[in-house]
Short mmCIF file of N, CA and C in Angstrom, two decimals:
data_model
loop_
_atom_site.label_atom_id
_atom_site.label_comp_id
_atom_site.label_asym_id
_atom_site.label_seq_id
_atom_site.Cartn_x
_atom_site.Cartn_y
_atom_site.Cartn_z
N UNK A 9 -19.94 287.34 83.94
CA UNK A 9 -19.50 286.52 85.05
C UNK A 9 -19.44 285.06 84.59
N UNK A 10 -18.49 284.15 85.42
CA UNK A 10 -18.51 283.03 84.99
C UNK A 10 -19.02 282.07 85.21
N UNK A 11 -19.38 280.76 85.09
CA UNK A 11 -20.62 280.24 85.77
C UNK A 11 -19.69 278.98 86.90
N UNK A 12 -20.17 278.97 87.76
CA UNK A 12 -19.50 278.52 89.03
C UNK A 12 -19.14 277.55 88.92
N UNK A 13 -17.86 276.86 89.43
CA UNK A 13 -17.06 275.78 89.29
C UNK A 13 -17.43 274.83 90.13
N UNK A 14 -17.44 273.60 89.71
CA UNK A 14 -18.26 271.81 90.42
C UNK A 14 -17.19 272.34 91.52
N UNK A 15 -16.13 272.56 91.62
CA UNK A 15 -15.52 272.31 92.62
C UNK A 15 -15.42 273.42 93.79
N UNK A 16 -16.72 273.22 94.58
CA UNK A 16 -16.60 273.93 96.09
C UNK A 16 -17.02 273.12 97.11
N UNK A 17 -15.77 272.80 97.73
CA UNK A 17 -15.96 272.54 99.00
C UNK A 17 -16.47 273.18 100.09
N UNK A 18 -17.09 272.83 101.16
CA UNK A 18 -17.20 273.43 102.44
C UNK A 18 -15.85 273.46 103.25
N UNK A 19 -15.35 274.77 104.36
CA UNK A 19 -14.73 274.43 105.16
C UNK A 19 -13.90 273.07 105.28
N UNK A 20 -15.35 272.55 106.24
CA UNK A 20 -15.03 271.24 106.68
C UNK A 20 -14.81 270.02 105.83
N UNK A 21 -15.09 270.17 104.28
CA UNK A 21 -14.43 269.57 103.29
C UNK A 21 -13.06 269.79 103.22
N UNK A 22 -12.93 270.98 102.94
CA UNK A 22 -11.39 271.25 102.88
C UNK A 22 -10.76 270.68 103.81
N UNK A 23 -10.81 270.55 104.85
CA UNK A 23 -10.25 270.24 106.15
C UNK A 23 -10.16 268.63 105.97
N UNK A 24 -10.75 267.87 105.32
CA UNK A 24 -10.38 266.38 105.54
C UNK A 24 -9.92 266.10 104.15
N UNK A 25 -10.10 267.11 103.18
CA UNK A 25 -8.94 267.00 102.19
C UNK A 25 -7.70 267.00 102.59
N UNK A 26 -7.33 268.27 103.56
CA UNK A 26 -5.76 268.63 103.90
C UNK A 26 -5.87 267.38 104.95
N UNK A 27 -6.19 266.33 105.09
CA UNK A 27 -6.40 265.61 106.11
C UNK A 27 -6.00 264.38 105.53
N UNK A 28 -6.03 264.34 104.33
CA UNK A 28 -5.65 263.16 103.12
C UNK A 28 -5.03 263.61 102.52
N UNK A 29 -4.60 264.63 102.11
CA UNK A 29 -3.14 265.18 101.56
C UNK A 29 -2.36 264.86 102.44
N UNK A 30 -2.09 265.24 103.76
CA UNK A 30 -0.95 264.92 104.57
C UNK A 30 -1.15 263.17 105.05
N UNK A 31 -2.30 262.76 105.33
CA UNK A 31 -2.19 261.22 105.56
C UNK A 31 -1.68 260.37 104.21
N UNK A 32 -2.30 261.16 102.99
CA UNK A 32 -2.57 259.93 101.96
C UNK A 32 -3.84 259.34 102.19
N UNK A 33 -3.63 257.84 101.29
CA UNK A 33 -5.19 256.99 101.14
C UNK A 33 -5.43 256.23 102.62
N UNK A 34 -6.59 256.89 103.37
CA UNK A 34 -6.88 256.43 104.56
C UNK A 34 -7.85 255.40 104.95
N UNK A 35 -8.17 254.62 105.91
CA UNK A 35 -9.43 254.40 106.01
C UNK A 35 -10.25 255.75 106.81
N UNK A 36 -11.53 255.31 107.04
CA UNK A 36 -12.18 256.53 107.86
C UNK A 36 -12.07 256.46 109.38
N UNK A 37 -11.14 255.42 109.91
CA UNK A 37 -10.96 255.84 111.58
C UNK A 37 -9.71 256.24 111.98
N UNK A 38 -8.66 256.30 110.36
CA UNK A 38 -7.38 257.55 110.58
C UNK A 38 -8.37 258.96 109.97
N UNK A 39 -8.70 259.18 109.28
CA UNK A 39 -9.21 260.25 108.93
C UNK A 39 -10.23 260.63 110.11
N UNK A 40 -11.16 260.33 110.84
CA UNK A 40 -11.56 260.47 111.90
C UNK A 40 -10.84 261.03 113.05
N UNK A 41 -9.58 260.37 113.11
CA UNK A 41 -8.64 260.35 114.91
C UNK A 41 -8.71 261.74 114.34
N UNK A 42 -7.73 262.47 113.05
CA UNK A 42 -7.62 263.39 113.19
C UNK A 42 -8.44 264.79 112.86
N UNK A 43 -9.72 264.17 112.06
CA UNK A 43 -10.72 265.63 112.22
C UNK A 43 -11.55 265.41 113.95
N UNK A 44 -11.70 264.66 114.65
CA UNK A 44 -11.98 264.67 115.96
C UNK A 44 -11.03 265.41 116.54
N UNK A 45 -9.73 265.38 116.56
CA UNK A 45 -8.83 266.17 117.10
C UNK A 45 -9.08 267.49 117.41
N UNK A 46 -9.51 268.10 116.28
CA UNK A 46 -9.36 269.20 115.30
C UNK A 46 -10.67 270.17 115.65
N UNK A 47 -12.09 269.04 115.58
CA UNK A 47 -13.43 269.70 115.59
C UNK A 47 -14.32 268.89 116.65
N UNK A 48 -13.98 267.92 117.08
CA UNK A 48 -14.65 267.18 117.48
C UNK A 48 -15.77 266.41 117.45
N UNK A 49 -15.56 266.03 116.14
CA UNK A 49 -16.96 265.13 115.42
C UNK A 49 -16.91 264.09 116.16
N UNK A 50 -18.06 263.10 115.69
CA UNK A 50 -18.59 262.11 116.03
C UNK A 50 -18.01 260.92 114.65
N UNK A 51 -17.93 259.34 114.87
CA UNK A 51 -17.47 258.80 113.99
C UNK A 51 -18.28 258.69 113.08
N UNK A 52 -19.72 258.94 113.30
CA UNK A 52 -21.15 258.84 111.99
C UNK A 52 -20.64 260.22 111.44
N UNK A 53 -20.68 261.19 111.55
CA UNK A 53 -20.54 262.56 110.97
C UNK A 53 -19.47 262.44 110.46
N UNK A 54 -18.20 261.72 110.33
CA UNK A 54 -16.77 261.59 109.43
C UNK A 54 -17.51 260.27 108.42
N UNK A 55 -18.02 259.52 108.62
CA UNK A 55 -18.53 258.93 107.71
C UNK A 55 -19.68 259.68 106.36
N UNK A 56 -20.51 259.90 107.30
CA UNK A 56 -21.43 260.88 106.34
C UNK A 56 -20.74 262.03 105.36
N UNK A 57 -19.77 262.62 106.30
CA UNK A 57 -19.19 264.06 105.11
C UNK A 57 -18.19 263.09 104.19
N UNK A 58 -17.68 262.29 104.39
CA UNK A 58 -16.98 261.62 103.69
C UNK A 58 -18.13 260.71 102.41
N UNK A 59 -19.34 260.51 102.87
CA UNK A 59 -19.92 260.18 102.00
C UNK A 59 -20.47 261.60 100.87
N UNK A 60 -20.48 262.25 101.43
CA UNK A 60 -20.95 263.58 100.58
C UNK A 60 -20.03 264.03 99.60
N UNK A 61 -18.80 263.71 100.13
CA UNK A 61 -17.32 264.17 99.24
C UNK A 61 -17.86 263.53 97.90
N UNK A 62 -17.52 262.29 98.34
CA UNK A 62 -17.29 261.18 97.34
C UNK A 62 -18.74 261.30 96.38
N UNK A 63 -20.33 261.71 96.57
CA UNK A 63 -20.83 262.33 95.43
C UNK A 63 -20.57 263.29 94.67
N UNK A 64 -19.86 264.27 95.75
CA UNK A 64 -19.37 265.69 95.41
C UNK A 64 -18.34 265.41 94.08
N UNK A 65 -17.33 264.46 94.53
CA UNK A 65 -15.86 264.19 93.10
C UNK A 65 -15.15 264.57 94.35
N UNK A 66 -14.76 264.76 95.50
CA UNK A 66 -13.75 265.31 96.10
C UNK A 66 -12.91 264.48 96.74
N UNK A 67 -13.57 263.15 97.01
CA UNK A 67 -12.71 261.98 97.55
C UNK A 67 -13.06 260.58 96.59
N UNK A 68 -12.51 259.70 96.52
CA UNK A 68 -12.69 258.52 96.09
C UNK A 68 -12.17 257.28 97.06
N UNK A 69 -13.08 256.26 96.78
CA UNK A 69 -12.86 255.20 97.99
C UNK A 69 -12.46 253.75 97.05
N UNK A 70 -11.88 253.40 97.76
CA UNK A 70 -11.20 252.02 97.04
C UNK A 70 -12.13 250.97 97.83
N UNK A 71 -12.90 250.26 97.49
CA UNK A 71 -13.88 249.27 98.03
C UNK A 71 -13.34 248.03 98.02
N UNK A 72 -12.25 247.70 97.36
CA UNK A 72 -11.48 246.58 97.30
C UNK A 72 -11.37 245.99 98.65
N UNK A 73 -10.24 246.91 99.11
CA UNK A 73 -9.46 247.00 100.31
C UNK A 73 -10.48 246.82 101.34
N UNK A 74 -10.34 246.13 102.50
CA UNK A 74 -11.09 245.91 103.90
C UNK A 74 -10.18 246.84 105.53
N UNK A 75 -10.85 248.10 105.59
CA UNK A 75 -12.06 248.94 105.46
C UNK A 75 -11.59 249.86 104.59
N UNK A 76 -12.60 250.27 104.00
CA UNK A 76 -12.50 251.27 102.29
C UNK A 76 -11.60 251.92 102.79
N UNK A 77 -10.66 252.13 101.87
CA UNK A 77 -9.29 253.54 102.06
C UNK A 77 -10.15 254.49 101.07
N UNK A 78 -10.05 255.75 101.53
CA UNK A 78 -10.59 256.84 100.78
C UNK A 78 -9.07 257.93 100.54
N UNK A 79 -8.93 258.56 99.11
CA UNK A 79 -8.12 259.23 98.92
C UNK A 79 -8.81 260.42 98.27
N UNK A 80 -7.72 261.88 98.19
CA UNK A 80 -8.39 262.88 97.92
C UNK A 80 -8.39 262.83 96.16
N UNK A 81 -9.80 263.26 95.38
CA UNK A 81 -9.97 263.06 94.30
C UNK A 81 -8.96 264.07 93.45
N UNK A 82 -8.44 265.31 94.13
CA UNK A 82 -7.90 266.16 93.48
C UNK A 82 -6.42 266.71 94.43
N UNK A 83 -5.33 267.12 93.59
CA UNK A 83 -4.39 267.12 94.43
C UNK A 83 -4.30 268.87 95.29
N UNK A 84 -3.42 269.01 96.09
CA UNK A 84 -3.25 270.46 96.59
C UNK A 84 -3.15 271.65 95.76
N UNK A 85 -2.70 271.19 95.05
CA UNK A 85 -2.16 272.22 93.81
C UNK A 85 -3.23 272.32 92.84
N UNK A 86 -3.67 271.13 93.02
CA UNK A 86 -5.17 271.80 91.95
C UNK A 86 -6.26 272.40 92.59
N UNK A 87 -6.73 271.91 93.52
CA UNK A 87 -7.71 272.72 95.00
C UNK A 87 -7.89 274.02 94.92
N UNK A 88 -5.87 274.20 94.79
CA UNK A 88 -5.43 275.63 95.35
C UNK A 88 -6.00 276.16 93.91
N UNK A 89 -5.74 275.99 92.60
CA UNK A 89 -5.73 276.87 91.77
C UNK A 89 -7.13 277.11 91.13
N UNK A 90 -7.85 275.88 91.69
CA UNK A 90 -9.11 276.20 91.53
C UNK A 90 -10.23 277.09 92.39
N UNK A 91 -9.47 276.81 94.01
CA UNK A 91 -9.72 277.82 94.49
C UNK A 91 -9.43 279.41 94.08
N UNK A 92 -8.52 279.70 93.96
CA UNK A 92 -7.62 280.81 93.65
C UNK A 92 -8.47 281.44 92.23
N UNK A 93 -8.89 280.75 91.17
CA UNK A 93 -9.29 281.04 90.14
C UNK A 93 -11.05 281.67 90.63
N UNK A 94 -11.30 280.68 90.90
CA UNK A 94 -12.90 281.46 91.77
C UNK A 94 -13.05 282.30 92.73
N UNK A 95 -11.70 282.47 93.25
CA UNK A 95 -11.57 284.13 93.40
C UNK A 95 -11.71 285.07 93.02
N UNK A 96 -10.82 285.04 92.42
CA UNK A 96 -10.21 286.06 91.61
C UNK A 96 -11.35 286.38 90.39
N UNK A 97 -12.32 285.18 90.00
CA UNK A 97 -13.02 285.79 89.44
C UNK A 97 -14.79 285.88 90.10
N UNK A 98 -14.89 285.72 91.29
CA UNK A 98 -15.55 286.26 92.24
C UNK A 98 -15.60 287.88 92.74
N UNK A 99 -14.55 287.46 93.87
CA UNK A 99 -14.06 289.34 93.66
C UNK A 99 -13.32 290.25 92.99
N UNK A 100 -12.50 289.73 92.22
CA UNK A 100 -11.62 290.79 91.43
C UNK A 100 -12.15 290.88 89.98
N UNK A 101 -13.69 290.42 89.53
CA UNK A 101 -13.56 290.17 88.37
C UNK A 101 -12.62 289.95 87.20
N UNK A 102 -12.03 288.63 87.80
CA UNK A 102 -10.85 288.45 86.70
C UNK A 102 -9.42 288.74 86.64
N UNK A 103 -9.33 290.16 87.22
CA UNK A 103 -8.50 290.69 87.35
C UNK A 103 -7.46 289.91 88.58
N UNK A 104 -6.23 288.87 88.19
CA UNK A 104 -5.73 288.51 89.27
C UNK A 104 -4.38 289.45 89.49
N UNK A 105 -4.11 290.25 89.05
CA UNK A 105 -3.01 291.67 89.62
C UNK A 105 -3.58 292.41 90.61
N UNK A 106 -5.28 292.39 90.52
CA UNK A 106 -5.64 292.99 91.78
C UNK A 106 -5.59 291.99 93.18
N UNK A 107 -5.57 290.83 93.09
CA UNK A 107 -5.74 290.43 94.16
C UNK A 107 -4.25 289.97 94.74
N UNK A 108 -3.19 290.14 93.65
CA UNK A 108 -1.91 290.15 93.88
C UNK A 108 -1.32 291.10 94.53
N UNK A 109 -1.92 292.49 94.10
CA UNK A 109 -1.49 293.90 94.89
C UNK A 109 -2.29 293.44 96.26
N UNK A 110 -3.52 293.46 96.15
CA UNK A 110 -4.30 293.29 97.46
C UNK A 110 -3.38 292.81 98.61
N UNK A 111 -2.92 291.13 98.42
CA UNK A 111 -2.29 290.40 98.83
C UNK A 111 -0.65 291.08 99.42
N UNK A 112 -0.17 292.22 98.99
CA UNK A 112 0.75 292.12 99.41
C UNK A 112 0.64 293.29 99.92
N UNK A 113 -0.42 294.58 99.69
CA UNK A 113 -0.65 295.58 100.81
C UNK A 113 -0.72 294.75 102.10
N UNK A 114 -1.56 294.03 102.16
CA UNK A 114 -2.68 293.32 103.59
C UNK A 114 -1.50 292.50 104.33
N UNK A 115 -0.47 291.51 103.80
CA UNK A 115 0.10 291.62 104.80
C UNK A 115 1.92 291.47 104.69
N UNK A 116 2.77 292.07 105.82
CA UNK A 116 3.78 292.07 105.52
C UNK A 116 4.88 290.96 104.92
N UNK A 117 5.53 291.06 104.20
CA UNK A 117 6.14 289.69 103.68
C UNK A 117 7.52 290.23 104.17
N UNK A 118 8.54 288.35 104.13
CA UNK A 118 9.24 288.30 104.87
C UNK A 118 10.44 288.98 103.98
N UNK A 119 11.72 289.26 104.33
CA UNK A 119 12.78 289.46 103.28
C UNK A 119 12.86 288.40 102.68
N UNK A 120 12.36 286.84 102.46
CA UNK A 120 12.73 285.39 102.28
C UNK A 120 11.51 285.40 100.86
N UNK A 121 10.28 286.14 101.39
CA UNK A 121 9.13 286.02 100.36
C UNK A 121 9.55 287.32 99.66
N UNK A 122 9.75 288.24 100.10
CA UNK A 122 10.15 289.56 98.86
C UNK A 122 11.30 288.85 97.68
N UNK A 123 12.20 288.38 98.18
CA UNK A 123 13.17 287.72 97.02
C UNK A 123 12.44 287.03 96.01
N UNK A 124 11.91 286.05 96.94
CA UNK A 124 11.20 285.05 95.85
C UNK A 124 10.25 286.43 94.44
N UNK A 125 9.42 286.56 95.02
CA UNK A 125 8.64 287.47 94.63
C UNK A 125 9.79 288.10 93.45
N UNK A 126 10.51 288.57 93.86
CA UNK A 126 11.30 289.35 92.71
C UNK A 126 12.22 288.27 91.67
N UNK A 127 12.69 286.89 92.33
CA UNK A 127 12.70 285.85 90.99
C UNK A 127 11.78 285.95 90.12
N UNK A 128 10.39 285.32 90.59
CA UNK A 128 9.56 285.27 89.71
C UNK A 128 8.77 286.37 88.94
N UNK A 129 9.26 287.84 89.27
CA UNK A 129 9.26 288.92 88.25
C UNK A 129 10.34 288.87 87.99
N UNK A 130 11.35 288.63 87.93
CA UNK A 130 12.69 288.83 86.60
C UNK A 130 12.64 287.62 86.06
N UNK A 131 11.78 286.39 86.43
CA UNK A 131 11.87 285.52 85.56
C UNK A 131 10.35 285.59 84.56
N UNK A 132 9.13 286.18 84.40
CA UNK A 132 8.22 287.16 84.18
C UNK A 132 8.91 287.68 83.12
N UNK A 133 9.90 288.48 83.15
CA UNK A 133 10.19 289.72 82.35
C UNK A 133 10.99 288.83 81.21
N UNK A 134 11.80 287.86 81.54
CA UNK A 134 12.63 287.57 80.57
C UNK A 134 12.00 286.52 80.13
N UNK A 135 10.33 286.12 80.16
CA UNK A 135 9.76 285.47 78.62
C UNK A 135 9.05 286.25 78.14
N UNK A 136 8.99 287.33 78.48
CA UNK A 136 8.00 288.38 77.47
C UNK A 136 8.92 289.10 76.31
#
């Protein structure tokens, strides 16, 4: 087994990541309006998890600027694949064809995602 990756967020981490992915570099009372929306925190509790990020590596704050803009330390696409990777070698030991089959027993895909799906196996086949 592999030994566990710095990068796990909680939930509610994730959630004010995708919260600075779609805002960008915020201060903490746009990032606030919209996890209050969402969960209904308090403005100390968006401060605090936002302070936890930022030991964590998951956000970074620009102290320059008057009030700190905080941005996400890592982008969507890396999140995702780091998520995705501690999956796959969580439950599938490794194996990510199983969680690919898994994924497409469990739920129906559209005629729009079957195409795709079959680009990227004929494009698969023709670098091997």
């Amino acid at each position: 087994m592999s030994p566990p990756s710095p990068f796990q967020p909680t939930e509610v981490e994730l959630q004010m990541l995708r919260i600075l992915w779609e805002l960008g570099p915020s201060p903490v009372r746009e990032i606030h309006a919209r996890l209050n929306a969402v969960k209904g925190t308090n403005y100390s509790t968006t401060v605090k998890m936002l302070s936890v990020m930022l030991e964590k590596g998951l956000v970074r704050r620009d102290e320059s600027a008057s009030p700190h803009i905080y941005r996400a330390a890592v982008t969507r696409e890396t999140a995702g694949k780091r998520l995705l990777r501690d999956l796959v070698n969580k439950v599938y030991d490794g194996a990510a064809m199983s969680l690919v089959l898994h994924a497409l027993k469990s739920a129906k895909a559209s005629p729009e995602e079957l195409a795709e799906i079959r680009l990227l196996l004929d494009e698969m086949e023709e670098r091997s």
